[in-house]
PDB file of C-alpha atoms in Angstrom:
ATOM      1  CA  UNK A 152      37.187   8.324   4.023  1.00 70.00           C
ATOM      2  CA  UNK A 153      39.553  10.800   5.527  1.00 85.00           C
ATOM      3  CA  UNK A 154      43.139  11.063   3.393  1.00 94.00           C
ATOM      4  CA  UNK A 155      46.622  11.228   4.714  1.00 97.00           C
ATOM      5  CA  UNK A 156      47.316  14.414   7.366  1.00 97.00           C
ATOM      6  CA  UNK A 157      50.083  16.109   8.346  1.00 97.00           C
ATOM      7  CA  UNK A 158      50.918  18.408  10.817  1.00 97.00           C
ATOM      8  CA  UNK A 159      52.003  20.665  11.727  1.00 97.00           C
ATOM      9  CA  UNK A 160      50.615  22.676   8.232  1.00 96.00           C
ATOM     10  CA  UNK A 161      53.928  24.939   9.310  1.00 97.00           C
ATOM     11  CA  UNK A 162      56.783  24.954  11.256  1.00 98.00           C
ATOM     12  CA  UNK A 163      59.699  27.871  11.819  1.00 98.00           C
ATOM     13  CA  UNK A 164      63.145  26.812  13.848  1.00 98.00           C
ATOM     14  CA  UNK A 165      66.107  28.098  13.434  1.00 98.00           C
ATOM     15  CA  UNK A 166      69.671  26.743  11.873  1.00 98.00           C
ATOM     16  CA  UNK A 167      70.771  23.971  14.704  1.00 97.00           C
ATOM     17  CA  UNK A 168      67.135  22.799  15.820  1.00 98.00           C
ATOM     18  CA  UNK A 169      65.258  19.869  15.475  1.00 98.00           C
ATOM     19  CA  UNK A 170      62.147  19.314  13.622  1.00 98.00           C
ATOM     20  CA  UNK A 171      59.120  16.513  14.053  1.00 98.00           C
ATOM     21  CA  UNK A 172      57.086  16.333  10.602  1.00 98.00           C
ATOM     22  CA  UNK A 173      53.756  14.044  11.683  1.00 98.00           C
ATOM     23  CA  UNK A 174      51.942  11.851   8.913  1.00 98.00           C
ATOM     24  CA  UNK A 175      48.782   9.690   9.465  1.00 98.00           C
ATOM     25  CA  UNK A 176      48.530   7.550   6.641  1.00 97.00           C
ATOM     26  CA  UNK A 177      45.023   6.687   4.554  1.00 96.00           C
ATOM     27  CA  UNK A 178      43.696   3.745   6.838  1.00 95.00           C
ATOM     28  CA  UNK A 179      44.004   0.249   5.574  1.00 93.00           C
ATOM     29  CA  UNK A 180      47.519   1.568   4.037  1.00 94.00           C
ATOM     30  CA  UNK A 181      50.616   0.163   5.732  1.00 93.00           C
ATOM     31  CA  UNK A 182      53.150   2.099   3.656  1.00 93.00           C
ATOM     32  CA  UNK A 183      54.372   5.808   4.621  1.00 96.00           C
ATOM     33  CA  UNK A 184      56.809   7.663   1.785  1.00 96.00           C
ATOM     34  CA  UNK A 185      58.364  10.870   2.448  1.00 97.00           C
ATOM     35  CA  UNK A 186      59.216  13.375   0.105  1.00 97.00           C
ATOM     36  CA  UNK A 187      61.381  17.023   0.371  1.00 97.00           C
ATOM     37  CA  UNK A 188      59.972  19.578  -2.410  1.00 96.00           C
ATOM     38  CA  UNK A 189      62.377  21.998  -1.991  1.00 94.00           C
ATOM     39  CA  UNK A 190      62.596  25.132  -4.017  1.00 88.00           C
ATOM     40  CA  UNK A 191      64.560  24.472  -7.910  1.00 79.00           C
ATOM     41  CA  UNK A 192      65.130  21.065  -6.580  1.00 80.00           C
ATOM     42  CA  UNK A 193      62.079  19.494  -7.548  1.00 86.00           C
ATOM     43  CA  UNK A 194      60.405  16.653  -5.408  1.00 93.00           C
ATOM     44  CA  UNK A 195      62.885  14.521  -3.961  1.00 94.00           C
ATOM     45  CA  UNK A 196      62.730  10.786  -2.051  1.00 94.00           C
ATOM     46  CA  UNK A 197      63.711  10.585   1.376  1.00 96.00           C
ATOM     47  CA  UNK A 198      62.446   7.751   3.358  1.00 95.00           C
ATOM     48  CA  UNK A 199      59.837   4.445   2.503  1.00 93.00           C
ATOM     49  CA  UNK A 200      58.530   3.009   5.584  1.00 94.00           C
ATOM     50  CA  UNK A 201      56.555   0.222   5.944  1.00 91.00           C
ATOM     51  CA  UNK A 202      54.780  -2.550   8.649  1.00 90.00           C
ATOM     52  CA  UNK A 203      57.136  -0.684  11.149  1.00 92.00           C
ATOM     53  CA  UNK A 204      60.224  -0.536   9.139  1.00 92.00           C
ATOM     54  CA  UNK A 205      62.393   1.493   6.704  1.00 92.00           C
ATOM     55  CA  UNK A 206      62.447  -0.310   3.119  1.00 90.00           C
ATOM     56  CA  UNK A 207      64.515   2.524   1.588  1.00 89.00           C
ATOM     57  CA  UNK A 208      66.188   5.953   1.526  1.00 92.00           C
ATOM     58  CA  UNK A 209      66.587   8.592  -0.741  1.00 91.00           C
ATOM     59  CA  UNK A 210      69.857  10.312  -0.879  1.00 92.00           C
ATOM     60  CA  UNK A 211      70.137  12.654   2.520  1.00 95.00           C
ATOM     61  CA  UNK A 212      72.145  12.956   5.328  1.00 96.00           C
ATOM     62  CA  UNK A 213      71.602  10.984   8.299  1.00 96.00           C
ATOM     63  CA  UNK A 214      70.319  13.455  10.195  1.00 97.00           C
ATOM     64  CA  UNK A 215      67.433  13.256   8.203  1.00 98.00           C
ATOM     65  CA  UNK A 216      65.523  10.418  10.267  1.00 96.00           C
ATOM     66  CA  UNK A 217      62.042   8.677  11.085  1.00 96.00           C
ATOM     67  CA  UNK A 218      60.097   5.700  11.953  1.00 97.00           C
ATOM     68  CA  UNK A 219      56.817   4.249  11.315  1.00 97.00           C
ATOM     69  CA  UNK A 220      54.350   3.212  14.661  1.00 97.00           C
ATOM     70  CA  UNK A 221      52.118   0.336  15.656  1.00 96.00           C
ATOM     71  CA  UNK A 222      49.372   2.116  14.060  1.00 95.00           C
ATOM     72  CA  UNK A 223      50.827   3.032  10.655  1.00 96.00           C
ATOM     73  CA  UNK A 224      51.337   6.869  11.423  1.00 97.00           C
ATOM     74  CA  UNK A 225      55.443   8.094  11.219  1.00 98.00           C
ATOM     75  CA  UNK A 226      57.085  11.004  11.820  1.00 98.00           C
ATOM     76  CA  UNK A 227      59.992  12.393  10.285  1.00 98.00           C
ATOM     77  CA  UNK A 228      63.074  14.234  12.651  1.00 98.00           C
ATOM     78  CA  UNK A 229      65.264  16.061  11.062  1.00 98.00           C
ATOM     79  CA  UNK A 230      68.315  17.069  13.555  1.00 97.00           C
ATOM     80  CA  UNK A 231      70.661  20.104  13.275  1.00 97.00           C
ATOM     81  CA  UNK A 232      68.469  22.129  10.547  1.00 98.00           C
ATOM     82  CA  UNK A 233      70.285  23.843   7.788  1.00 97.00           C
ATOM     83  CA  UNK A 234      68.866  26.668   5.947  1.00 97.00           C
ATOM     84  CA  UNK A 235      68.576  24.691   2.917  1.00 95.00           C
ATOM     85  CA  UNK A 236      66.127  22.325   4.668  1.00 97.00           C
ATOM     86  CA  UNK A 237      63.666  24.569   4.460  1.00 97.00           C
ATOM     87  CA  UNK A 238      61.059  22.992   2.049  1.00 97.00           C
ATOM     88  CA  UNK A 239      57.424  21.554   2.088  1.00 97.00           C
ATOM     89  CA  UNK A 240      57.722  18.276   3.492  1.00 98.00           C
ATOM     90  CA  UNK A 241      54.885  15.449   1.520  1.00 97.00           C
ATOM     91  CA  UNK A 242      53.886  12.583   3.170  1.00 97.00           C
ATOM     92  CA  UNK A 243      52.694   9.969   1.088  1.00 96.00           C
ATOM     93  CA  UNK A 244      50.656   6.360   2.041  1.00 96.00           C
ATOM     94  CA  UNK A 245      49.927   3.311   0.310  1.00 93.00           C
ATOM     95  CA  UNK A 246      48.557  -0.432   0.449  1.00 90.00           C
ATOM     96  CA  UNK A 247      52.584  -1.444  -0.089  1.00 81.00           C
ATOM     97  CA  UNK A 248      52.908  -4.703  -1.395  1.00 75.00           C
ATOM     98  CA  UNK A 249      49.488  -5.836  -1.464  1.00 75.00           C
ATOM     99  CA  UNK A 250      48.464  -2.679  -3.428  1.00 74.00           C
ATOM    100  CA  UNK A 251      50.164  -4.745  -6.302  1.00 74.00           C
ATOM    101  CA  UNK A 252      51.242  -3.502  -9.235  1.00 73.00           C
ATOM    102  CA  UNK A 253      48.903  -0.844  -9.634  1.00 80.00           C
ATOM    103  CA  UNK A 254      49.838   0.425  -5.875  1.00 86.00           C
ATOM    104  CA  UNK A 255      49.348   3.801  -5.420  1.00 91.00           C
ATOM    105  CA  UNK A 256      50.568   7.254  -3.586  1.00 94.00           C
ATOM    106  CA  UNK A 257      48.608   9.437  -1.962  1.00 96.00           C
ATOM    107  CA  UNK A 258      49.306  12.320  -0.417  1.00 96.00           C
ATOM    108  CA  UNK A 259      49.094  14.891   2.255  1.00 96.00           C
ATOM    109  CA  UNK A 260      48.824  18.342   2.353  1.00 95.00           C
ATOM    110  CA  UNK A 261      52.184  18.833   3.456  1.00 96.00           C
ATOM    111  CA  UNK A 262      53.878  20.780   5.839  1.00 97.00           C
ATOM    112  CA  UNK A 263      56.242  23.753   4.986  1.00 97.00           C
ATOM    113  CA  UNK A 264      59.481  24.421   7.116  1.00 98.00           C
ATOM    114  CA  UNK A 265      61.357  27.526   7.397  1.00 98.00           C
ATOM    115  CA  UNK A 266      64.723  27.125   8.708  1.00 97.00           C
ATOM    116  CA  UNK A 267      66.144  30.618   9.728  1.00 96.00           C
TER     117      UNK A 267
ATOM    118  CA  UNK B 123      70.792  10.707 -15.816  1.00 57.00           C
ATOM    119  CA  UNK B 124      67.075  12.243 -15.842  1.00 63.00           C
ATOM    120  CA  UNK B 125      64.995   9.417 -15.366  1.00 91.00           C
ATOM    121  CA  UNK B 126      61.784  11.455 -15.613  1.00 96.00           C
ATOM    122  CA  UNK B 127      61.526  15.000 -18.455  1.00 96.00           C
ATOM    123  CA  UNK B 128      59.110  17.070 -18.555  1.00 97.00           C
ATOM    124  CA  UNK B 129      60.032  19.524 -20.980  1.00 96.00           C
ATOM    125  CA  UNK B 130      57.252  22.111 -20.725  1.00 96.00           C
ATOM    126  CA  UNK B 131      57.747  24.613 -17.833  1.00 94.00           C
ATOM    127  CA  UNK B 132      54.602  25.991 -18.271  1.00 96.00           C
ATOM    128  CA  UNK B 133      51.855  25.981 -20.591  1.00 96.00           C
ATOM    129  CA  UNK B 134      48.729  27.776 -21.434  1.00 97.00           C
ATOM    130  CA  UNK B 135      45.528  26.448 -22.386  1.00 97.00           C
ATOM    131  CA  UNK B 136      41.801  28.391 -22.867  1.00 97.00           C
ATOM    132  CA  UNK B 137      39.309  27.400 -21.117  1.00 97.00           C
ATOM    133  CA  UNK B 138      37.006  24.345 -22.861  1.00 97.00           C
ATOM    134  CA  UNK B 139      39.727  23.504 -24.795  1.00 97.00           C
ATOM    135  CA  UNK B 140      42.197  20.088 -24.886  1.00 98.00           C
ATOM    136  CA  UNK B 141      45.783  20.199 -23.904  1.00 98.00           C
ATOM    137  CA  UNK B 142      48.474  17.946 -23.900  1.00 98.00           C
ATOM    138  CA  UNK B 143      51.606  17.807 -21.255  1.00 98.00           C
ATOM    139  CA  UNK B 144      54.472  16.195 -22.124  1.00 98.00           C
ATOM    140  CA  UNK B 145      56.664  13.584 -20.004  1.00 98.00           C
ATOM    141  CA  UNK B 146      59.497  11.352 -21.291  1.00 97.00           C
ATOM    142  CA  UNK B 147      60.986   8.874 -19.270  1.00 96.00           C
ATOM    143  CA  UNK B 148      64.279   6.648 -19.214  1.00 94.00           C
ATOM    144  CA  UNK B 149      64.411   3.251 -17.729  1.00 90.00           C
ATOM    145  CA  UNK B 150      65.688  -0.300 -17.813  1.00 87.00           C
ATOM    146  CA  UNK B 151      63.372  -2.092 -16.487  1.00 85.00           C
ATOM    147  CA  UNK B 152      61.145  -4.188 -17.776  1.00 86.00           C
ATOM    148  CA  UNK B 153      58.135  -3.463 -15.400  1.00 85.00           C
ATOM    149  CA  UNK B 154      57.546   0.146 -14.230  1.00 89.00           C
ATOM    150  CA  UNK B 155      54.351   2.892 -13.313  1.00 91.00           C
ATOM    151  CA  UNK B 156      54.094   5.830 -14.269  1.00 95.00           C
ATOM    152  CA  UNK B 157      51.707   8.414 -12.405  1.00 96.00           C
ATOM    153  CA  UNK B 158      50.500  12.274 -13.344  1.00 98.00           C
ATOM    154  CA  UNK B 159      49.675  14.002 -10.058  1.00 98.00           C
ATOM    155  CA  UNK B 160      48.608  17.851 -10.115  1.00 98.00           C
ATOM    156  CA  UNK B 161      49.665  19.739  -7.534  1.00 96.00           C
ATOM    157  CA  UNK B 162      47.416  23.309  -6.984  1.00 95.00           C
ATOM    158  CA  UNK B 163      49.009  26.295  -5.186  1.00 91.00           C
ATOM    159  CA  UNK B 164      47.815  24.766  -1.850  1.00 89.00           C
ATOM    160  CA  UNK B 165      50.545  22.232  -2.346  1.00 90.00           C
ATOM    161  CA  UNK B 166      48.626  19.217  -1.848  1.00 90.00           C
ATOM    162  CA  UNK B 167      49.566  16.301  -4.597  1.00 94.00           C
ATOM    163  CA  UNK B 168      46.411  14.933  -6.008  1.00 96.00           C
ATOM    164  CA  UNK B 169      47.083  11.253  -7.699  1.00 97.00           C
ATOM    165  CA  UNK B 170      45.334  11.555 -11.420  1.00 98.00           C
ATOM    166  CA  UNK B 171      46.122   8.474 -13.661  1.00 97.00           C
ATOM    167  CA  UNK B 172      48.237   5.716 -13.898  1.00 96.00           C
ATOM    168  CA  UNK B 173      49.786   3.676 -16.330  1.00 95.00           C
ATOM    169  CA  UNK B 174      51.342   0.232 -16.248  1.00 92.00           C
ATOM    170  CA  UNK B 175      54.314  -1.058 -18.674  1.00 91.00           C
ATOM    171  CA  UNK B 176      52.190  -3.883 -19.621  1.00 90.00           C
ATOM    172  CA  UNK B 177      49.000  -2.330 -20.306  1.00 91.00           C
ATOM    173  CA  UNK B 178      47.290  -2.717 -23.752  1.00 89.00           C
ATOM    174  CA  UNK B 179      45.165   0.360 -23.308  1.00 94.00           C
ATOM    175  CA  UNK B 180      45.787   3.724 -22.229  1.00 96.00           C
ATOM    176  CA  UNK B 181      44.947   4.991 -19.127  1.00 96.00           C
ATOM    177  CA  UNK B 182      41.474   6.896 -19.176  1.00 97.00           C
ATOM    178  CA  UNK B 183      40.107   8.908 -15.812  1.00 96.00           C
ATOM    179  CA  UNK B 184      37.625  11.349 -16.817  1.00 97.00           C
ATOM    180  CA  UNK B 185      38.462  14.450 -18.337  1.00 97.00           C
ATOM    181  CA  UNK B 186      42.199  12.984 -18.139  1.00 98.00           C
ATOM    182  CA  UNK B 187      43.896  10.499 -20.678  1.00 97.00           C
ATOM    183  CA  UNK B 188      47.188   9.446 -20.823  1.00 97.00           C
ATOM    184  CA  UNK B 189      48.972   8.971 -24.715  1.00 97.00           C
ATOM    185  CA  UNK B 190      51.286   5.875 -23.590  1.00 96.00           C
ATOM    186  CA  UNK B 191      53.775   5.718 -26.239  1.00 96.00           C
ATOM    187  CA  UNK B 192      55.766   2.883 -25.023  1.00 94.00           C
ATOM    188  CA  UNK B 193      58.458   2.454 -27.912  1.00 94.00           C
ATOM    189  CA  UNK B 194      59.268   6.321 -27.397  1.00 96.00           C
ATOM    190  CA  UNK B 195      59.268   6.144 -23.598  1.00 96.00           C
ATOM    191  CA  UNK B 196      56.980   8.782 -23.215  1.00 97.00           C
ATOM    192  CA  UNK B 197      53.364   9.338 -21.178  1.00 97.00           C
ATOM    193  CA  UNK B 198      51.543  12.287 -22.308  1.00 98.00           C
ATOM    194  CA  UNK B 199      48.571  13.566 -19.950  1.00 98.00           C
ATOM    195  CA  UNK B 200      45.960  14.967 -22.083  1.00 98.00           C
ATOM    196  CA  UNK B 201      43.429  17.056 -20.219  1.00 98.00           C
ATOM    197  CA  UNK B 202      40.186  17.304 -22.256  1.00 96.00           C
ATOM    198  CA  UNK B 203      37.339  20.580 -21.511  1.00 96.00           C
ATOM    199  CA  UNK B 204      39.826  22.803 -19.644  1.00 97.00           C
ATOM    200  CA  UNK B 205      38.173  24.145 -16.641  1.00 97.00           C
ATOM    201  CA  UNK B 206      39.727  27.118 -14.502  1.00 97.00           C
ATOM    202  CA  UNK B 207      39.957  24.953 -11.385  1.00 96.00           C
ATOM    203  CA  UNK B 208      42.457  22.899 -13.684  1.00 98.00           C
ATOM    204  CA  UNK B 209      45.349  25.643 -12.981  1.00 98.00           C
ATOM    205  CA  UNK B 210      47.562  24.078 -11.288  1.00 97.00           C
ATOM    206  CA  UNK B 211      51.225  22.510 -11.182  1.00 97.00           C
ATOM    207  CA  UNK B 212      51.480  18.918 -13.316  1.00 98.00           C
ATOM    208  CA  UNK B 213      53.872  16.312 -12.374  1.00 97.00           C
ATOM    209  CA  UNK B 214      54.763  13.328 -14.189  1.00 97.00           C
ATOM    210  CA  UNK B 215      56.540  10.621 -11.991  1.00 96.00           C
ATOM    211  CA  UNK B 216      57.707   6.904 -12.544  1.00 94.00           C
ATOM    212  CA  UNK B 217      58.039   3.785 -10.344  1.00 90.00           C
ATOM    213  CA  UNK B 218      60.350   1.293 -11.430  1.00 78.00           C
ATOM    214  CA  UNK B 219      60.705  -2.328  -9.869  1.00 65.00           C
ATOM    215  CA  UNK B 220      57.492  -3.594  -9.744  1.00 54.00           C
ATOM    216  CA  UNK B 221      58.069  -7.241 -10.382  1.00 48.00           C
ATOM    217  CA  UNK B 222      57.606  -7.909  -7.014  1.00 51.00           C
ATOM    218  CA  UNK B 223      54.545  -6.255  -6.293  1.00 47.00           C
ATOM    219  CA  UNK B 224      54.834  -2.774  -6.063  1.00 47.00           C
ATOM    220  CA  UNK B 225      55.257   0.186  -3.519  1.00 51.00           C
ATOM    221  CA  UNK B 226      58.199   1.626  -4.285  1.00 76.00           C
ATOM    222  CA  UNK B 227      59.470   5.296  -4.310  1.00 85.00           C
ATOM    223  CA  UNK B 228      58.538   7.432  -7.159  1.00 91.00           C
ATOM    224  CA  UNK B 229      60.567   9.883  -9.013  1.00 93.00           C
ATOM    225  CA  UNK B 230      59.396  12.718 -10.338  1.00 95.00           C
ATOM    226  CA  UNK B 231      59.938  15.388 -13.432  1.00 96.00           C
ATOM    227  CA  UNK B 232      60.040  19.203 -12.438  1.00 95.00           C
ATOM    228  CA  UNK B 233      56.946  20.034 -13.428  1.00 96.00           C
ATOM    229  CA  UNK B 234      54.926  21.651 -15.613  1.00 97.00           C
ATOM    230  CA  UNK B 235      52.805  24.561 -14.846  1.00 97.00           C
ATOM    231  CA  UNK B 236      49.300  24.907 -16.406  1.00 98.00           C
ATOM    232  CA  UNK B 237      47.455  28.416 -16.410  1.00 98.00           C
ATOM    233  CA  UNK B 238      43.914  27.692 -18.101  1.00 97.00           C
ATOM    234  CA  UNK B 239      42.498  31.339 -19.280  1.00 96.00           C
ATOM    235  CA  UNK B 240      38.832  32.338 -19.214  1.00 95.00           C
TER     236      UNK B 240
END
């Protein structure tokens, strides 16, 4: 069974562009998490979407956007990049609420953004 | 406050042999997870174990055990027979909330790095 993907594995832009992460989730799982991992700041929430919606969002600036499609996948924007955006970006899927208690994360490979 | 510590920024272990990674955690609720992932230099985050607030039993996944100490707060991930392909990055993380169900974001310590020596 394939796991979650992400592309692209890397990504350069410069301060002022915008950036499209792309996640496929594990199929069967309805729930997409994103995550920053940026460097000495640890792995940070950003967005929880699921069945086409955002449940919740980390602490980050609005420019920091996404949405979930018709067939589970989601893709994050982020508008106006900042040097300190650079960071590996996770993507992370899950059954959501009928994973139960015992739901669980999985996640991507990741893809790393330079902002110059 | 830190919700998730990991106190341990890196570690080193021979190969074969046990070693234990700490994580302490702070939380109010009741009901909560709490996860180990591993995360090589490729950067991918590979799920390991998980532990419930209710459970009797610790959490057991092959080479991997977690110590659940509930009344300290803290989840110890014991990796048993060392192997070199066990180098990697070890993060401890916690969901809280799970009284209705699950899926819910996870936060996570900093990390602690594991070199296993030949």
């Amino acid at each position: 069974e394939a796991g979650v993907t992400q592309s692209p594995t890397h990504l350069i832009k410069t301060r002022g562009q915008q950036a499209t992460l792309r996640c496929s989730p594990i199929s069967g799982h309805t729930s997409v998490y994103w995550y920053q991992q940026a460097l000495g700041l640890g792995l940070q929430f950003l967005l929880w979407y699921d069945e086409g919606e955002e449940r919740n969002r980390g602490n980050f600036p609005p420019r920091f956007s996404g949405r979930q499609f018709p067939n589970y996948s989601s893709e994050l924007n982020v508008n106006a990049l900042e040097l300190e955006d650079s960071a590996l970006y996770l993507c992370a899927s899950s059954l959501g609420d009928r994973g139960g208690t015992t739901d669980t994360q999985y996640f991507g490979p990741g893809t790393r953004l330079t902002v110059l | 406050a830190q919700k998730i510590t990991q106190t341990q920024p890196g570690m080193f272990v021979q190969e074969k042999e046990a070693v234990t990674l700490d994580c302490t955690y702070d939380t109010s609720d009741p009901s909560y997870g709490l996860f180990w992932y591993k995360q090589p230099s490729s950067g991918e985050m590979i799920f390991l174990i998980y532990q419930g607030s209710y459970d009797q039993q610790n959490a057991t996944e092959g080479r991997y055990s977690l110590n659940f100490q509930k009344a300290r707060k803290s989840a110890n991930l014991v990796i048993s027979a060392s192997q070199l392909g066990d180098s990697a990055m070890y993060f401890c993380a916690m969901r809280e909330g799970q009284t209705q169900g699950g899926s819910e974001k996870l936060v996570f310590g900093k990390g602690t790095k594991l070199t296993v020596n030949p």
